[in-house]
Amino acid sequence: MRICIVGAGYVGLTTAAALADFGHEVLCVDMEESKINCLRQGKVPIYEPGLDELITKNVKNNKLFFSSLVEESIKEYPVILIAVGTPSKDDGSSNLMFVHRVIDVIASTTNVYKIIITKSTVPPGTNEWIHKRLIEKGIDEDLFDVVSNPEFLREGFALRDLYHPNKIVFGTKTSRPIKNLKKLYYRGKAPYIFTSLTGAELIKYASNAFLATKISFANEMARICDAYEVDYDDIAKGIGTDPRIGRYFLNSGLGFGGSCLPKDLSSLKHSAVKKNVETKLLDAVREVNDTQIDLYLNKLTTELPDLTGKRITIWGVTFKPDTDDLRSSPAVMMIKKLLEKGCQVHAYDPMVQLELSGVYSHTNQYESVKNSDALIISTEWQQFLETDWAEVKSRMKGTIVLDARNCLDGKLVRKFGFLYLRIG
Ligand code: UGA
C-alpha cells in the first residue's frame, strides 16, 4: 500500500518506520521543515531503541520517504494516516487544532477514493465529526472512508509493540475499508477488534485510564503497606500471580507521567463531564498520583527535616527508563519542588542532560553524588540497579538513599551503610 503519514512525532515516526519495514511505501510528512531536513540527513530527533537503524534500512530500500510538502503529499497518496499531536488545553480537553488542519487539507485535495486513518488519540466523537466535516466540505461519501485506529505502543518498546501487538483496533462506519486495513500491519497472533469509530476511540482512553488506575491502586496499597511495615513488593507479587489481576503496572513509586496517561485521563474526564457522567474513580486516580511526590518528599524530611541548602542528587530525570522524554516527568516535578525548598540539586540521567535553572547536570553517575546529603532514585534505569554502592558511599557526605521507584535491593544498599528509604 502507499501510505502518507502526517506528523513525524513519536507515533508518526515509529509507525512510519515499521509500516515501511512491513513492505508498504511510506511517505512521512511534517510541516516542520527543520525536522524533515534532519530526518533526510539520517538524524532521528527522538531516542527509541532500534528506530535509527530501522529508518536507515527502509530509506535505503526506497520504502520510506520524508517530506515537508504536506498538501501535495496528502493529495497524492490513497491512504492517509493522521499522527499529529493532540495536546491538552488548560481545561483538560484535547486540542484538536492539528487534526482539524489535516482534515481541511484532505477536504480541499480529495478527488479519488482515500482511506483516512486517525491514529492520533482523539476524544469520543472526533472521527464521526471528521466524516461529517468532509461531507459538509462537499466530498462525496463514495470518495472516502474514515477509520479510527488508535495506537497502544509504549515509549522505549515501540518497535517491539509494533511487531508484536496484543490487539489491532479498527473503528469503521462501514465494512468497505476492512479488506485493505487487514493488509496494513504485521498481526502475529493479535486479534483484530472491529468496532464503531467512537468505540475505537474509547478503547484507547479506557486502556490508558485502566493502566493509570492500576498504578494509583499500587501506590495507595504501598501507602498502607508502609503504615504496617510490610514490603509492598510481596503484595504486588502475591496479587500479580492471579491472571485476573496480572503483575504488570503494579509498580509503586513517584506515579505516572509522560505525554499520554495524564493527558488522556484529563481528556476522558472532560468527555464524560460533557455528557453529565460523573468520574469519581478517574478523579481518585488523579488525586493519588498528584500527591505521590509530596509523599516522597515527606519521607525525605523525616530524616532530613530542613532541606534548605542541602545538596541532593537525583538519578533519572525522564518520565520512565529507556526514553529521552521529559514530558510530565515526575522526576522533573520533584526537582522543581526541591529547588523551591532551597536545595542544591544535582542530576544525572543516562540519556538526558537536564537544562533547568538551578540544577547541576552531570555526565557521570558517580561524580553526581559528590558531597551529597541524600540521593534520590526517580527513574528506574537499569544502570542504577547495577550501582557500585561502595563507590557511592565513598563520595557522598550523607547516607540517605530515597528509592522513589522502589526498584533497588534495599538489603544490599543497607549493607553499605546507607539509610535506605522507600514507601512500602
Ligand atoms: C502509555 C501506554 O502504556 C501505551 O500503551 C500507550 O500507547 C501510550 O501511553 C500512548 O497513549 O501513546 P507510555 O506513555 O510510553 O505508554 O508509558 P508507560 O509505560 O505506560 O508509563 C507511563 C508512566 O507510568 C511512567 O511514568 C511510568 O514510570 C509509570 N508506571 C508504569 C508506574 O509508575 N508503575 C508501573 O507499574 C508502570
XYZ file of C-alpha atoms and ligand atoms in Angstrom:
461
model
C 0.000 0.000 0.000
C 1.043 3.624 -0.497
C 0.626 5.429 2.811
C 1.139 9.072 3.726
C 1.696 9.541 7.459
C 1.003 13.073 8.641
C 3.110 14.006 11.672
C 6.729 12.999 12.276
C 6.388 12.977 16.047
C 6.845 9.963 18.256
C 3.902 7.913 16.951
C 4.230 9.055 13.339
C 7.918 8.207 13.048
C 7.821 4.818 14.730
C 4.707 3.803 12.759
C 6.242 5.064 9.508
C 9.420 3.034 10.030
C 7.512 -0.137 10.917
C 4.951 0.133 8.072
C 7.799 0.666 5.592
C 9.509 -2.393 7.037
C 6.280 -4.405 6.586
C 6.637 -3.665 2.831
C 4.464 -0.583 2.274
C 5.630 2.574 0.525
C 5.513 5.209 3.267
C 5.857 8.947 2.989
C 6.103 10.678 6.366
C 5.234 14.374 6.210
C 5.530 17.171 8.730
C 5.156 20.905 8.278
C 8.248 21.436 10.461
C 10.831 21.737 7.712
C 13.863 21.575 10.026
C 12.687 18.225 11.394
C 12.242 16.791 7.895
C 15.673 18.088 6.844
C 17.241 16.341 9.845
C 15.440 13.092 9.016
C 16.602 13.299 5.418
C 20.164 13.575 6.691
C 19.631 10.434 8.741
C 19.260 12.236 12.090
C 16.355 10.906 14.161
C 15.005 13.578 16.540
C 13.854 11.148 19.284
C 15.505 8.299 21.130
C 13.776 4.959 20.722
C 15.743 1.693 20.775
C 16.177 0.321 17.224
C 14.452 3.241 15.469
C 17.572 4.807 13.884
C 18.549 1.506 12.265
C 15.016 0.771 11.038
C 14.679 4.215 9.455
C 18.108 3.968 7.782
C 17.319 0.484 6.423
C 13.977 1.466 4.924
C 15.178 4.779 3.484
C 17.961 2.808 1.763
C 15.429 0.268 0.460
C 13.321 3.081 -1.043
C 10.368 2.204 1.182
C 10.444 5.247 3.465
C 10.478 8.893 2.403
C 10.200 12.242 4.184
C 8.669 15.497 3.002
C 7.530 18.854 4.339
C 5.116 19.347 1.408
C 2.024 18.398 3.379
C -0.691 19.383 0.913
C 0.905 17.876 -2.215
C 1.672 14.642 -0.365
C -1.834 14.243 1.050
C -3.262 14.802 -2.431
C -1.080 12.116 -3.982
C -1.484 9.214 -1.564
C -4.519 6.874 -1.344
C -4.077 6.102 2.372
C -3.638 8.962 4.841
C -2.667 8.121 8.408
C -3.050 11.035 10.816
C -0.486 11.026 13.632
C -0.398 14.672 14.670
C -0.298 15.799 18.300
C -3.429 16.370 20.379
C -2.046 18.267 23.393
C -4.086 19.205 26.458
C -5.838 22.540 26.727
C -5.918 24.324 30.092
C -9.353 22.821 30.876
C -8.027 19.264 30.332
C -9.767 18.738 26.983
C -7.771 17.810 23.860
C -6.621 20.486 21.461
C -7.656 19.182 18.033
C -6.271 22.102 16.040
C -3.727 19.977 14.135
C -6.269 17.252 13.326
C -8.699 19.868 12.018
C -5.977 21.343 9.815
C -5.211 17.966 8.240
C -8.898 17.305 7.591
C -9.251 20.655 5.845
C -6.296 19.796 3.588
C -7.831 16.391 2.827
C -11.151 18.068 2.044
C -9.552 20.511 -0.352
C -7.473 17.919 -2.231
C -9.556 14.732 -2.449
C -10.896 13.773 -5.879
C -10.245 9.998 -5.861
C -11.048 7.393 -3.173
C -8.969 7.639 0.044
C -8.820 5.813 3.322
C -8.333 8.298 6.168
C -6.964 6.659 9.287
C -6.831 8.539 12.596
C -4.049 7.267 14.828
C -3.758 10.399 16.988
C -5.532 9.961 20.313
C -8.788 11.872 19.902
C -11.843 12.250 22.178
C -15.000 10.211 21.537
C -16.945 11.663 18.632
C -13.954 13.129 16.755
C -13.913 10.587 13.907
C -17.675 10.974 13.447
C -17.018 14.705 13.239
C -14.309 14.096 10.591
C -16.768 12.085 8.497
C -19.400 14.813 8.768
C -16.911 17.580 8.092
C -15.735 16.001 4.811
C -19.323 15.674 3.612
C -20.048 19.279 4.589
C -16.995 20.312 2.574
C -18.541 18.693 -0.498
C -16.647 15.356 -0.610
C -18.869 12.523 -1.812
C -19.236 9.628 0.658
C -18.071 7.258 -2.094
C -14.691 9.009 -2.152
C -13.543 8.252 1.399
C -13.663 6.038 4.426
C -12.756 7.314 7.873
C -11.077 4.776 10.169
C -10.244 5.124 13.854
C -7.085 3.127 14.553
C -5.663 4.007 17.982
C -2.113 3.055 18.894
C -1.051 1.236 22.043
C 2.730 1.342 21.794
C 4.889 2.240 24.748
C 7.875 4.551 24.531
C 11.031 2.518 24.896
C 9.284 -0.585 23.494
C 7.617 0.997 20.473
C 9.096 -1.313 17.846
C 8.544 -4.407 19.932
C 4.895 -3.351 20.360
C 4.509 -2.709 16.623
C 5.951 -6.123 15.709
C 4.137 -7.981 18.494
C 0.883 -6.133 19.132
C -1.596 -7.632 21.593
C -4.535 -6.367 19.513
C -5.247 -4.273 16.436
C -8.254 -1.992 16.776
C -10.147 -0.566 13.820
C -13.256 1.567 14.186
C -15.136 1.988 10.926
C -18.504 3.212 9.681
C -18.859 0.531 7.005
C -17.099 -2.721 6.095
C -15.742 -1.232 2.839
C -12.160 -0.423 4.022
C -11.686 -3.618 6.063
C -10.034 -5.695 3.305
C -7.341 -3.031 2.877
C -6.965 -2.419 6.606
C -6.115 -6.073 7.122
C -3.049 -5.594 4.884
C -1.709 -2.715 6.972
C 0.068 -4.272 9.964
C 2.054 -7.310 10.881
C -0.543 -9.051 13.023
C 1.182 -12.096 14.526
C -1.310 -13.723 16.864
C -3.019 -10.470 17.774
C -6.800 -10.385 17.386
C -8.494 -7.747 15.281
C -11.073 -5.759 17.145
C -13.568 -4.143 14.806
C -15.926 -1.613 16.303
C -17.547 1.749 15.595
C -15.494 4.939 15.170
C -16.339 6.105 18.692
C -15.892 2.591 20.111
C -12.263 2.551 18.926
C -11.647 5.999 20.392
C -12.985 4.846 23.750
C -10.921 1.615 23.728
C -7.835 3.826 23.622
C -8.952 6.036 26.524
C -10.194 3.095 28.573
C -6.872 1.354 28.077
C -4.740 4.248 29.356
C -7.219 5.073 32.135
C -7.120 1.473 33.333
C -3.307 1.439 33.350
C -3.323 4.677 35.351
C -5.854 3.136 37.747
C -3.596 0.136 38.334
C -0.675 2.431 39.156
C -2.663 4.567 41.598
C -4.027 1.410 43.204
C -0.442 0.178 43.618
C 0.585 3.497 45.147
C -2.309 3.512 47.589
C -1.532 -0.082 48.611
C 2.129 0.891 49.079
C 0.997 3.648 51.483
C -0.970 1.122 53.501
C 1.959 -1.319 53.435
C 4.262 1.439 54.651
C 1.998 2.103 57.631
C 2.016 -1.609 58.541
C 5.741 -2.043 57.783
C 5.027 -4.599 55.085
C 7.065 -4.894 51.893
C 4.730 -3.774 49.077
C 6.683 -5.895 46.548
C 5.332 -9.005 48.285
C 1.796 -7.701 47.799
C 2.394 -6.956 44.107
C 3.863 -10.425 43.664
C 1.064 -12.002 45.670
C -1.794 -10.448 43.751
C 0.031 -10.338 40.417
C 0.109 -14.121 40.067
C -3.687 -14.108 39.767
C -4.234 -13.896 35.991
C -7.382 -11.846 36.602
C -5.162 -9.147 38.144
C -1.737 -9.589 36.474
C 1.611 -8.255 37.697
C 2.066 -5.548 35.029
C 1.610 -1.892 36.021
C 1.604 -2.623 39.735
C 4.947 -0.915 40.415
C 4.623 1.754 43.067
C 6.720 4.911 43.068
C 6.575 8.572 42.084
C 3.488 7.930 39.943
C 2.668 8.042 36.265
C 3.917 10.754 33.919
C 4.674 11.031 30.224
C 2.759 12.503 27.352
C -0.130 10.028 27.434
C -1.515 8.731 30.740
C -2.009 12.125 32.471
C -3.293 13.816 29.293
C -5.670 11.014 28.338
C -7.082 10.796 31.851
C -7.931 14.519 31.777
C -9.387 14.325 28.304
C -11.553 11.299 29.184
C -12.863 13.089 32.251
C -13.665 16.128 30.130
C -15.555 13.980 27.604
C -17.520 12.292 30.404
C -18.462 15.524 32.156
C -19.601 16.967 28.826
C -22.244 14.221 28.803
C -23.061 14.682 32.535
C -21.286 11.489 33.587
C -19.519 11.628 36.963
C -15.931 10.310 37.082
C -15.344 9.511 40.760
C -12.863 6.749 40.042
C -10.849 8.714 37.460
C -10.722 11.663 39.893
C -9.377 9.458 42.668
C -6.741 8.007 40.316
C -5.566 11.515 39.514
C -5.653 12.583 43.177
C -3.439 9.707 44.327
C -0.997 10.411 41.503
C -0.867 14.130 42.233
C 0.168 13.527 45.845
C 2.935 10.961 45.278
C 5.765 13.487 45.002
C 4.864 15.224 48.285
C 4.599 11.852 49.944
C 8.184 11.002 48.980
C 9.375 14.472 49.976
C 7.764 13.971 53.393
C 9.616 10.684 53.672
C 12.851 12.517 52.982
C 12.158 15.256 55.525
C 11.515 12.714 58.279
C 15.283 12.109 58.114
C 16.430 15.489 56.792
C 13.963 17.959 58.363
C 15.495 21.152 56.983
C 16.166 20.862 53.279
C 17.450 24.443 52.876
C 20.924 24.436 51.365
C 21.109 20.642 51.332
C 22.849 19.021 48.413
C 20.501 16.478 46.866
C 21.341 14.247 43.906
C 18.607 12.901 41.653
C 19.247 9.899 39.435
C 16.886 9.725 36.460
C 15.033 12.705 35.028
C 12.987 11.159 32.196
C 9.390 10.090 32.871
C 10.461 6.433 32.699
C 13.569 4.470 31.642
C 14.693 3.862 28.029
C 13.435 7.168 26.708
C 14.723 10.743 26.467
C 11.219 12.106 27.019
C 10.820 14.670 29.792
C 7.139 15.445 29.216
C 5.196 15.425 32.517
C 8.136 13.706 34.156
C 7.501 13.122 37.885
C 11.289 13.347 38.367
C 11.378 16.881 36.952
C 8.379 17.856 39.121
C 10.245 16.502 42.138
C 13.352 18.509 41.202
C 11.279 21.698 40.965
C 9.870 21.099 44.453
C 13.370 20.515 45.844
C 14.554 23.785 44.281
C 11.579 25.599 45.859
C 12.701 24.250 49.217
C 16.144 25.769 48.695
C 18.053 22.563 47.886
C 21.139 22.450 45.706
C 20.036 19.930 43.118
C 22.473 17.749 41.184
C 21.067 15.487 38.488
C 22.269 12.546 36.458
C 20.389 10.679 33.738
C 21.877 8.117 31.334
C 20.146 9.746 28.351
C 19.399 13.393 29.121
C 21.342 16.417 30.369
C 18.595 18.330 32.147
C 18.682 22.033 31.346
C 16.838 23.677 34.216
C 17.894 26.811 36.028
C 19.457 25.971 39.386
C 20.171 22.322 38.552
C 23.711 20.989 38.092
C 23.540 18.313 35.396
C 26.262 15.671 35.402
C 27.528 13.299 32.743
C 28.915 10.821 35.254
C 26.704 8.883 37.660
C 29.296 8.737 40.448
C 30.527 12.323 40.053
C 26.937 13.470 40.591
C 26.802 12.225 44.200
C 29.943 14.003 45.404
C 29.319 15.584 48.841
C 25.570 14.967 48.593
C 23.400 14.799 51.678
C 20.895 12.491 50.006
C 20.453 10.531 46.802
C 17.011 10.074 45.205
C 16.328 7.447 42.541
C 13.476 8.848 40.483
C 13.614 6.751 37.285
C 14.420 3.056 37.372
C 17.121 2.895 34.661
C 18.855 -0.498 34.550
C 22.186 1.257 35.167
C 21.014 2.306 38.640
C 20.140 -1.253 39.571
C 23.779 -2.179 38.883
C 25.253 0.634 41.011
C 28.607 0.222 42.759
C 27.341 1.253 46.220
C 30.805 1.275 47.786
C 31.807 3.913 45.241
C 28.697 5.988 46.007
C 29.338 5.713 49.753
C 32.902 6.948 49.391
C 31.733 10.055 47.521
C 28.592 11.096 49.397
C 28.563 13.246 52.505
C 25.280 11.903 53.888
C 23.892 8.383 53.958
C 20.287 8.761 52.749
C 19.147 6.860 49.666
C 15.478 7.538 48.831
C 14.269 4.913 46.370
C 11.335 6.752 44.789
C 10.760 3.947 42.257
C 11.006 1.052 44.711
C 13.464 -0.534 42.324
C 16.587 -1.217 44.404
C 17.505 -4.150 46.599
C 17.123 -2.396 49.960
C 19.016 -5.060 51.899
C 22.006 -4.696 49.615
C 22.024 -0.897 49.812
C 21.792 -1.003 53.633
C 24.810 -3.326 53.747
C 26.961 -0.445 52.528
C 25.909 1.693 55.485
C 23.139 3.700 53.824
C 19.855 4.735 55.366
C 17.594 3.247 52.702
C 14.139 4.858 52.438
C 11.119 3.956 50.355
C 7.341 3.934 50.658
C 6.063 0.425 51.174
C 1.375 4.572 27.569
C 0.706 3.202 27.401
O 1.380 2.246 28.203
C 0.743 2.759 25.934
O 0.043 1.541 25.775
C 0.098 3.850 25.067
O 0.139 3.528 23.689
C 0.827 5.168 25.280
O 0.765 5.513 26.688
C 0.129 6.215 24.459
O -1.038 6.521 24.744
O 0.704 6.670 23.452
P 3.918 5.402 27.738
O 3.377 6.786 27.931
O 5.038 5.179 26.783
O 2.743 4.410 27.242
O 4.410 4.928 29.161
P 4.052 3.757 30.182
O 4.989 2.649 30.024
O 2.612 3.448 30.129
O 4.364 4.508 31.558
C 3.616 5.664 31.953
C 4.016 6.112 33.321
O 3.578 5.178 34.303
C 5.531 6.267 33.535
O 5.778 7.465 34.228
C 5.905 5.065 34.374
O 7.018 5.287 35.193
C 4.644 4.875 35.202
N 4.464 3.488 35.701
C 4.323 2.448 34.834
C 4.403 3.248 37.066
O 4.513 4.194 37.889
N 4.215 1.979 37.514
C 4.078 0.914 36.671
O 3.897 -0.228 37.153
C 4.143 1.166 35.298
